[in-house]
Amino acid sequence: MAGGGIVNTVGVRHYEGGVTFFVVFTCMVGATGGLIFGYDIGISGGVTSMDTFLKKFFRSVYDKEQGATGNDSAYCKFDSHLLQLFTSSLYLAALIASFFASAVTRAFGRKISMFVGGLTFLTGSILNGFAQNIAMLIFGRIFLGLGVGFCNQSVPVYLSEMAPANLRGALNIGFQMATTIGILAANLINYATSKIHGDNGWRISLGLAAIPAIMVTLGGLLLPDSPNSLVDRGKREEARRMLQKIRGTENVEEEFQDLVEASEASKQVSNPWKNILERKNRPQLIFAILIPSFQQLTGINVIMFYAPVLFKTLGFESDASLMSAVITGVVNVVATIVSIVSVDRFGRRILFLEGGIQMLICQVLVSIFIGQAFGTTGQGSLSKGTANFVVFLICAYVAAFAWSWGPLGWLVPSEIFPLETRSAGTAINVIFNMTFTFIIGQCFLSMLCTMKFGLFLFFSCFVIIMTLFIYFFLPETKNVPIEEMYSVWKAHWFWGKYIPDDALGSYARNVQMTKAP
């Protein structure tokens, strides 16, 4: 059976114009929306490994860590539903925010959603930095989640619409790059603040989330709207001028007419949530559900959320566990650069497939080494050499994710929807991403206590399923103009039967496709 379709770019429309400094700059500023997402992922795991933080808010966890409860299982030291709620409450709030963010993004533009996201995240960072009790801490997390929900819904769409087709992958991955930089910055800050005595250390870590929040808020105020959004809101001449500016040429008529055509189709849709359920949108809808779900079922946020906690579980001291998290953060950033360089050259499919295979190998080996050292009782230790090798395997796993499912989990769903359902489709992507992030964040420490080393095998089973799914069902989308994406599905061996001929644009009917071997 054939794999996904690969686009023969000879038949694909190539618009005039190129890459301008202005479009690169706006995409870089827009991508800072990923900073708040990444900073929170990195900071939450770090502060939950700090003894002063645990003593103030999670005393039972601190007592278990110190051995005061008599539970000697390394797997169960941090098992606490309240501690998991601290991490996961943000993602429940982001899930709820996604429903509102879709309507705001479509009605008022992408940049307004970014502004709202930055402002609410700023509020949450202030509440957390000054938290006096667990209720205030979780209330602050909810505000952080609202900010993440708005930004994660609007930023990937904004980047995909501003970027030229031949560099859409690289510029869109700027969002994931900012996310990884946020994670690394948080890891470094945690390492530094862990040496501060008293409550000031964790307060500084949580409060400094205000810095990326201010950056995103200012970006939402200063950035221009995308031409697609301007056309969709009836500002056609402004959209034409913006298109000329970001493409660096006066001759943008072909691309502009495609945007107008897409907008006219969009205006015939009174309810995008109903339209997205139509048969012709079935392929996009399935990918908007499965890609973010699979992205979280790789188990990556287990590493990103709880890296310091996980390393402490494996026997590292507090400083060493935080430094190991810094190392994985550096790997995350470097590997994301690999994705930026290669995604528009080699395509989305090859990165998905290679990343899946590499993650699978690393997860199985980590499970074997942890199982040999701790068994099912959770009692034992890793030798220095074995512990270092486990860190290496985790870094290799993080690298594989960072150049595959990490950035592509946001890129692909943001580029496959037509304009009339793009906001709803992106919202669905965020909703399922946050749903599974919440579930895993809320359950991981309990699952580690129950499933022990088998937890890594649990996630590896999903990696097998998702890699096979990508091989058979995802067509290649590199270099395809965003408003011609129906042609990709029409030519696919499986999805083609869902796409009627009248769904294709006038030029897209001429796109020629071949099949992957």
XYZ file of C-alpha atoms in Angstrom:
517
model
C 0.000 0.000 0.000
C 1.299 3.416 -0.900
C 2.280 6.008 1.605
C 1.282 9.663 1.581
C 1.220 11.757 -1.572
C 4.283 13.843 -2.499
C 3.759 17.094 -4.349
C 5.404 17.548 -7.716
C 6.170 21.241 -7.342
C 6.445 21.744 -11.116
C 2.636 21.947 -11.194
C 2.218 24.180 -8.182
C 1.661 27.910 -8.546
C 4.669 30.008 -7.512
C 3.798 33.562 -6.595
C 6.058 36.472 -7.409
C 8.143 38.065 -4.696
C 10.554 36.678 -2.175
C 11.603 36.805 1.423
C 11.837 40.317 2.831
C 13.398 41.554 6.039
C 9.977 42.847 7.060
C 8.282 39.438 6.884
C 11.172 37.742 8.708
C 11.075 40.405 11.414
C 7.293 40.217 11.880
C 7.431 36.409 12.038
C 10.222 36.571 14.631
C 8.218 38.990 16.771
C 5.043 36.952 16.276
C 6.829 33.763 17.234
C 7.557 35.188 20.689
C 4.069 33.910 21.491
C 5.821 30.582 21.960
C 8.023 32.042 24.711
C 5.230 32.071 27.277
C 4.321 28.458 26.468
C 7.919 27.279 26.714
C 8.763 29.295 29.813
C 5.885 27.766 31.705
C 6.734 24.214 30.632
C 10.290 24.655 31.881
C 9.563 26.620 35.030
C 6.832 24.416 36.509
C 9.000 21.294 36.661
C 11.912 23.235 38.146
C 10.064 24.854 41.033
C 8.377 21.561 41.949
C 11.827 20.088 42.571
C 12.780 22.941 44.957
C 12.472 21.943 48.618
C 11.402 25.431 49.759
C 8.519 25.399 47.274
C 7.435 21.896 48.262
C 7.573 22.700 51.994
C 5.303 25.735 51.543
C 2.674 24.304 49.206
C 3.090 20.507 49.040
C 4.260 19.375 52.451
C 3.242 15.737 51.973
C 5.429 15.482 48.873
C 8.351 17.043 50.729
C 7.954 14.529 53.584
C 7.917 11.588 51.139
C 11.004 12.955 49.364
C 12.837 13.166 52.702
C 11.785 9.632 53.628
C 9.627 10.774 56.549
C 6.654 8.643 55.439
C 8.529 5.360 55.163
C 7.774 4.982 51.431
C 11.103 4.082 49.865
C 9.922 3.573 46.280
C 11.772 5.903 43.942
C 8.798 5.749 41.570
C 6.342 7.212 44.114
C 8.294 10.018 45.794
C 6.401 12.763 43.986
C 3.008 11.075 43.623
C 0.530 13.820 44.558
C -2.728 14.779 42.842
C -2.423 18.324 44.174
C 1.105 18.688 42.780
C -0.120 17.386 39.428
C -3.020 19.848 39.548
C -0.500 22.698 39.932
C 1.044 21.660 36.618
C -2.058 20.619 34.700
C -4.548 23.341 35.734
C -2.919 25.699 33.243
C -3.727 23.374 30.356
C -7.354 22.952 31.410
C -7.688 26.754 31.331
C -5.959 26.854 27.923
C -8.425 24.264 26.652
C -11.386 26.439 27.688
C -9.764 29.596 26.298
C -9.356 27.963 22.884
C -13.115 28.031 22.284
C -13.243 31.808 22.783
C -9.915 32.449 21.037
C -11.222 31.029 17.753
C -14.068 33.560 17.591
C -11.801 36.461 18.616
C -9.140 35.488 16.059
C -11.621 35.343 13.213
C -13.574 38.478 14.113
C -10.786 40.823 15.213
C -7.614 39.362 13.713
C -4.683 37.255 14.879
C -2.771 40.060 16.616
C -5.653 40.867 18.989
C -5.653 37.277 20.209
C -1.916 37.553 20.825
C -2.444 40.767 22.810
C -5.168 39.209 24.967
C -2.991 36.139 25.514
C 0.009 38.201 26.614
C -2.078 40.333 28.981
C -3.731 37.392 30.757
C -0.401 35.563 31.032
C 1.103 38.688 32.604
C -1.696 38.684 35.197
C -1.021 35.046 36.023
C 2.708 35.586 36.414
C 2.088 38.363 38.963
C -0.327 36.193 40.964
C 2.120 33.289 41.031
C 5.103 35.403 41.976
C 3.241 36.738 45.020
C 1.344 33.524 45.865
C 0.663 33.018 49.577
C -1.359 29.802 49.428
C -2.214 26.958 47.058
C -5.485 28.588 45.951
C -3.688 31.759 44.836
C -1.043 29.631 43.110
C -3.576 27.638 41.072
C -5.676 30.757 40.370
C -2.555 32.289 38.842
C -2.003 29.130 36.809
C -5.502 29.500 35.374
C -4.668 33.006 34.110
C -1.443 31.643 32.616
C -3.504 28.987 30.850
C -5.876 31.546 29.359
C -2.856 33.330 27.889
C -1.401 30.119 26.477
C -4.766 29.191 24.925
C -5.098 32.512 23.054
C -1.485 32.586 21.855
C -1.285 28.944 20.790
C -4.437 29.411 18.748
C -3.399 32.595 16.944
C 0.400 32.547 16.536
C 0.828 29.444 14.296
C -1.944 30.699 11.992
C -0.396 34.186 11.850
C 3.019 32.800 10.936
C 1.649 30.484 8.234
C -0.315 33.329 6.640
C 2.547 35.845 6.659
C 5.220 33.483 5.309
C 5.796 32.767 1.601
C 4.961 29.169 0.654
C 8.574 28.083 0.091
C 9.595 29.183 3.600
C 6.336 28.640 5.471
C 7.748 25.663 7.356
C 10.891 27.422 8.561
C 9.128 30.633 9.612
C 6.243 28.799 11.278
C 8.688 26.697 13.281
C 9.820 29.993 14.774
C 6.924 29.405 17.187
C 8.435 26.111 18.331
C 11.888 27.709 18.400
C 10.591 30.374 20.769
C 8.988 27.623 22.852
C 12.296 25.777 23.198
C 14.130 29.010 24.041
C 11.513 29.634 26.717
C 12.084 26.152 28.147
C 15.873 26.635 28.174
C 15.606 30.093 29.776
C 13.348 28.645 32.461
C 15.793 25.798 33.130
C 18.697 28.221 33.512
C 16.670 30.489 35.798
C 15.601 27.513 37.923
C 19.228 26.412 38.269
C 20.228 29.902 39.427
C 17.293 30.543 41.771
C 17.564 27.107 43.404
C 20.683 28.428 45.159
C 18.750 31.293 46.781
C 17.722 30.534 50.350
C 14.116 30.958 51.468
C 11.076 31.676 49.313
C 12.722 34.205 47.011
C 14.117 31.579 44.650
C 10.870 30.030 43.453
C 9.109 33.433 43.564
C 11.679 34.861 41.151
C 11.309 31.840 38.850
C 7.528 32.171 38.688
C 7.468 35.975 38.606
C 9.930 36.294 35.711
C 7.223 34.844 33.465
C 6.152 38.498 33.257
C 9.055 39.227 30.874
C 7.929 37.003 27.959
C 4.336 38.063 28.718
C 5.245 41.742 28.201
C 7.054 40.862 24.950
C 3.989 39.082 23.584
C 1.644 41.858 24.708
C 3.741 44.511 22.950
C 3.980 42.293 19.878
C 0.201 42.083 19.754
C 0.028 45.878 19.778
C 2.774 46.576 17.233
C 2.550 43.771 14.673
C 0.606 44.244 11.421
C -2.323 41.980 10.619
C -1.864 39.229 8.051
C -3.230 39.867 4.525
C -5.524 36.845 4.879
C -7.123 38.256 8.019
C -7.465 41.739 6.502
C -9.190 40.387 3.393
C -11.487 38.263 5.518
C -12.532 41.370 7.474
C -13.237 43.422 4.332
C -10.043 45.523 4.322
C -8.931 44.555 0.818
C -6.821 47.555 -0.145
C -4.987 47.420 3.173
C -4.474 43.708 2.580
C -3.045 44.349 -0.905
C -0.578 46.904 0.473
C 0.453 44.543 3.260
C 0.943 41.695 0.762
C 3.163 43.922 -1.382
C 5.183 44.880 1.660
C 5.802 41.350 2.948
C 6.518 39.919 -0.533
C 8.751 42.806 -1.623
C 7.052 43.306 -4.999
C 4.196 45.342 -6.476
C 2.983 42.388 -8.554
C 1.012 40.357 -6.033
C -2.191 40.098 -8.074
C -2.225 36.302 -8.359
C -1.731 35.703 -4.655
C -4.137 38.514 -3.770
C -6.869 37.058 -5.992
C -6.396 33.669 -4.349
C -6.878 35.330 -0.953
C -10.025 37.098 -2.201
C -11.366 33.843 -3.641
C -10.706 32.093 -0.338
C -12.350 34.946 1.545
C -15.478 34.818 -0.649
C -15.757 31.111 0.091
C -15.205 31.903 3.746
C -18.069 34.433 3.837
C -20.492 31.804 2.555
C -19.810 29.874 5.745
C -21.893 31.275 8.597
C -20.747 28.628 11.089
C -17.173 27.351 10.585
C -17.667 24.786 13.377
C -20.492 23.234 11.350
C -18.657 23.574 8.042
C -15.570 21.813 9.370
C -17.683 18.664 9.802
C -18.462 18.504 6.068
C -17.073 15.585 4.103
C -14.601 17.720 2.133
C -12.967 18.816 5.404
C -12.737 15.308 6.848
C -8.980 14.830 6.236
C -8.044 18.158 7.843
C -10.348 17.553 10.800
C -8.866 14.121 11.478
C -5.338 15.514 11.419
C -6.323 18.475 13.619
C -7.490 15.915 16.185
C -4.855 13.204 15.883
C -1.648 15.213 15.407
C -1.925 17.193 18.681
C -3.170 14.096 20.512
C -0.272 12.018 19.230
C 2.137 14.882 19.945
C 1.368 14.616 23.654
C 1.247 10.816 23.625
C 4.904 10.772 22.622
C 5.433 11.473 26.333
C 7.523 14.590 25.650
C 5.845 16.794 28.231
C 6.569 14.145 30.826
C 10.207 15.045 30.211
C 9.654 18.798 29.829
C 7.279 19.222 32.810
C 8.972 16.908 35.204
C 12.588 16.689 34.006
C 14.119 17.862 37.319
C 11.694 15.653 39.269
C 12.438 12.700 36.997
C 16.182 13.134 37.358
C 15.824 13.374 41.151
C 13.837 10.139 41.014
C 16.754 8.529 39.177
C 19.083 9.496 42.018
C 20.534 12.842 40.925
C 20.987 15.513 43.582
C 18.880 18.673 43.285
C 21.563 20.735 41.528
C 22.473 17.860 39.240
C 18.838 17.240 38.297
C 18.337 20.895 37.401
C 21.568 20.926 35.375
C 20.453 17.786 33.516
C 17.247 19.640 32.664
C 19.357 22.525 31.331
C 21.247 20.070 29.114
C 18.008 18.690 27.646
C 16.881 22.307 27.120
C 20.015 23.073 25.075
C 19.467 19.925 22.995
C 15.867 21.015 22.437
C 16.931 24.385 21.016
C 19.682 22.978 18.778
C 17.433 20.251 17.385
C 14.720 22.791 16.600
C 17.267 24.691 14.490
C 17.805 21.447 12.549
C 14.074 21.392 11.833
C 14.048 25.017 10.668
C 16.871 24.306 8.217
C 15.454 21.035 6.865
C 11.650 21.239 6.911
C 11.277 23.110 3.607
C 14.124 21.175 2.001
C 13.262 17.584 2.922
C 9.600 18.000 3.802
C 7.353 17.227 6.735
C 6.979 13.474 6.279
C 10.631 12.504 6.505
C 11.075 14.463 9.744
C 7.968 12.884 11.249
C 9.114 9.372 10.327
C 12.765 9.676 11.395
C 11.780 11.375 14.649
C 9.295 8.628 15.465
C 11.833 5.848 14.963
C 14.486 7.615 17.055
C 12.034 8.329 19.897
C 10.917 4.696 19.936
C 14.479 3.377 20.282
C 15.304 5.814 23.092
C 12.130 5.098 25.069
C 12.648 1.328 24.959
C 16.279 1.642 26.085
C 15.402 4.048 28.932
C 12.754 1.614 30.139
C 15.246 -1.264 30.095
C 17.928 0.591 32.078
C 15.482 1.958 34.664
C 13.856 -1.454 34.998
C 17.195 -3.144 35.596
C 18.215 -0.578 38.213
C 14.968 -0.141 40.171
C 12.902 -3.189 39.245
C 9.260 -3.110 40.333
C 9.988 -2.167 43.946
C 11.513 1.208 43.124
C 14.494 0.441 45.313
C 17.961 0.624 43.851
C 20.254 3.094 42.178
C 21.931 3.848 38.889
C 25.697 3.759 38.572
C 27.248 7.030 37.463
C 27.983 5.670 34.002
C 24.480 4.244 33.546
C 22.862 7.452 34.844
C 24.855 9.526 32.359
C 23.846 7.170 29.532
C 20.175 7.510 30.521
C 20.584 11.300 30.332
C 22.113 10.837 26.857
C 19.145 8.703 25.765
C 16.694 11.294 27.079
C 18.592 13.999 25.185
C 18.447 11.909 21.990
C 14.723 11.450 22.548
C 14.232 15.206 23.089
C 16.242 15.942 19.917
C 14.084 13.580 17.861
C 10.916 15.247 19.118
C 12.319 18.753 18.634
C 12.949 18.293 14.916
C 9.763 16.315 14.236
C 6.595 16.127 16.314
C 7.402 19.285 18.305
C 7.378 21.899 15.524
C 5.373 19.899 12.985
C 2.601 19.326 15.499
C 1.891 23.055 15.217
C 2.971 23.650 11.603
C 0.910 21.022 9.778
C -2.487 21.774 11.388
C -1.967 25.509 10.815
C -1.329 25.124 7.075
C -3.876 22.514 5.931
C -7.192 24.313 6.514
C -8.966 26.639 4.047
C -9.592 30.176 5.238
C -13.252 29.587 6.118
C -12.404 26.932 8.711
C -8.839 27.921 9.627
C -9.624 29.540 12.973
C -11.935 26.694 13.987
C -9.436 24.091 12.796
C -6.582 25.682 14.706
C -8.803 25.912 17.777
C -9.511 22.174 17.513
C -5.760 21.570 17.293
C -5.171 23.588 20.472
C -8.160 21.992 22.241
C -6.899 18.447 21.704
C -3.312 19.456 22.445
C -4.309 21.013 25.747
C -6.726 18.185 26.601
C -4.037 15.538 26.326
C -1.456 17.813 27.950
C -3.823 18.248 30.898
C -4.514 14.511 31.152
C -0.846 13.544 31.028
C 0.220 16.376 33.335
C -2.453 15.375 35.850
C -1.739 11.642 35.700
C 2.003 11.220 35.023
C 3.340 11.066 38.575
C 0.581 8.622 39.559
C 1.230 6.573 36.415
C 4.961 6.486 37.225
C 4.120 5.213 40.713
C 1.789 2.525 39.294
C 3.390 1.511 35.979
C 7.008 2.126 37.056
C 9.544 1.637 34.251
C 6.739 0.300 32.032
C 5.477 3.867 31.632
C 8.103 4.519 28.956
C 6.978 1.387 27.093
C 3.403 2.687 27.342
C 4.362 5.844 25.448
C 6.522 3.907 22.973
C 3.447 1.935 21.855
C 1.789 5.186 20.832
C 4.943 6.249 18.974
C 4.662 3.097 16.839
C 1.008 3.824 16.040
C 1.569 7.492 15.173
C 4.596 6.779 12.978
C 2.609 4.252 10.929
C -0.282 6.722 10.710
C 1.996 9.421 9.287
C 3.543 7.004 6.772
C 0.237 5.915 5.302
C -2.008 8.952 5.644
C -0.092 12.269 5.670
C 0.589 13.794 2.238
C 3.590 16.054 1.794
C 2.656 19.739 2.082
C 5.982 21.532 1.582
C 6.026 24.383 -0.962
C 2.238 24.215 -1.489
C 0.508 27.637 -1.234
C -1.722 27.676 1.818
C -4.907 28.438 -0.156
C -4.283 25.533 -2.571
C -4.065 22.808 0.048
C -7.220 20.987 -1.126
C -5.233 19.781 -4.139
C -2.907 17.838 -1.848
C -5.792 15.911 -0.291
C -7.486 15.395 -3.657
C -4.405 13.621 -5.033
C -3.872 11.390 -1.979
C -4.606 7.660 -2.412
C -6.975 7.556 0.585
C -8.256 11.106 1.140
C -8.940 11.898 -2.524
C -12.439 10.407 -2.417
C -13.468 12.991 0.198
C -12.566 16.055 -1.910
C -14.994 17.126 -4.678
C -13.608 18.822 -7.766
C -15.442 22.060 -6.964
C -13.453 22.390 -3.726
C -10.276 23.054 -5.729
C -9.179 26.538 -6.715
C -9.018 27.367 -10.400
C -5.263 26.886 -10.535
C -5.092 24.038 -8.045
C -6.906 21.682 -10.417
C -3.712 21.522 -12.443
C -1.504 20.371 -9.580
C 0.097 17.060 -10.423
C 0.867 14.511 -7.768
C 2.922 11.352 -7.483
C 2.745 8.655 -4.846
C 5.372 7.923 -2.223
C 6.875 4.439 -2.550
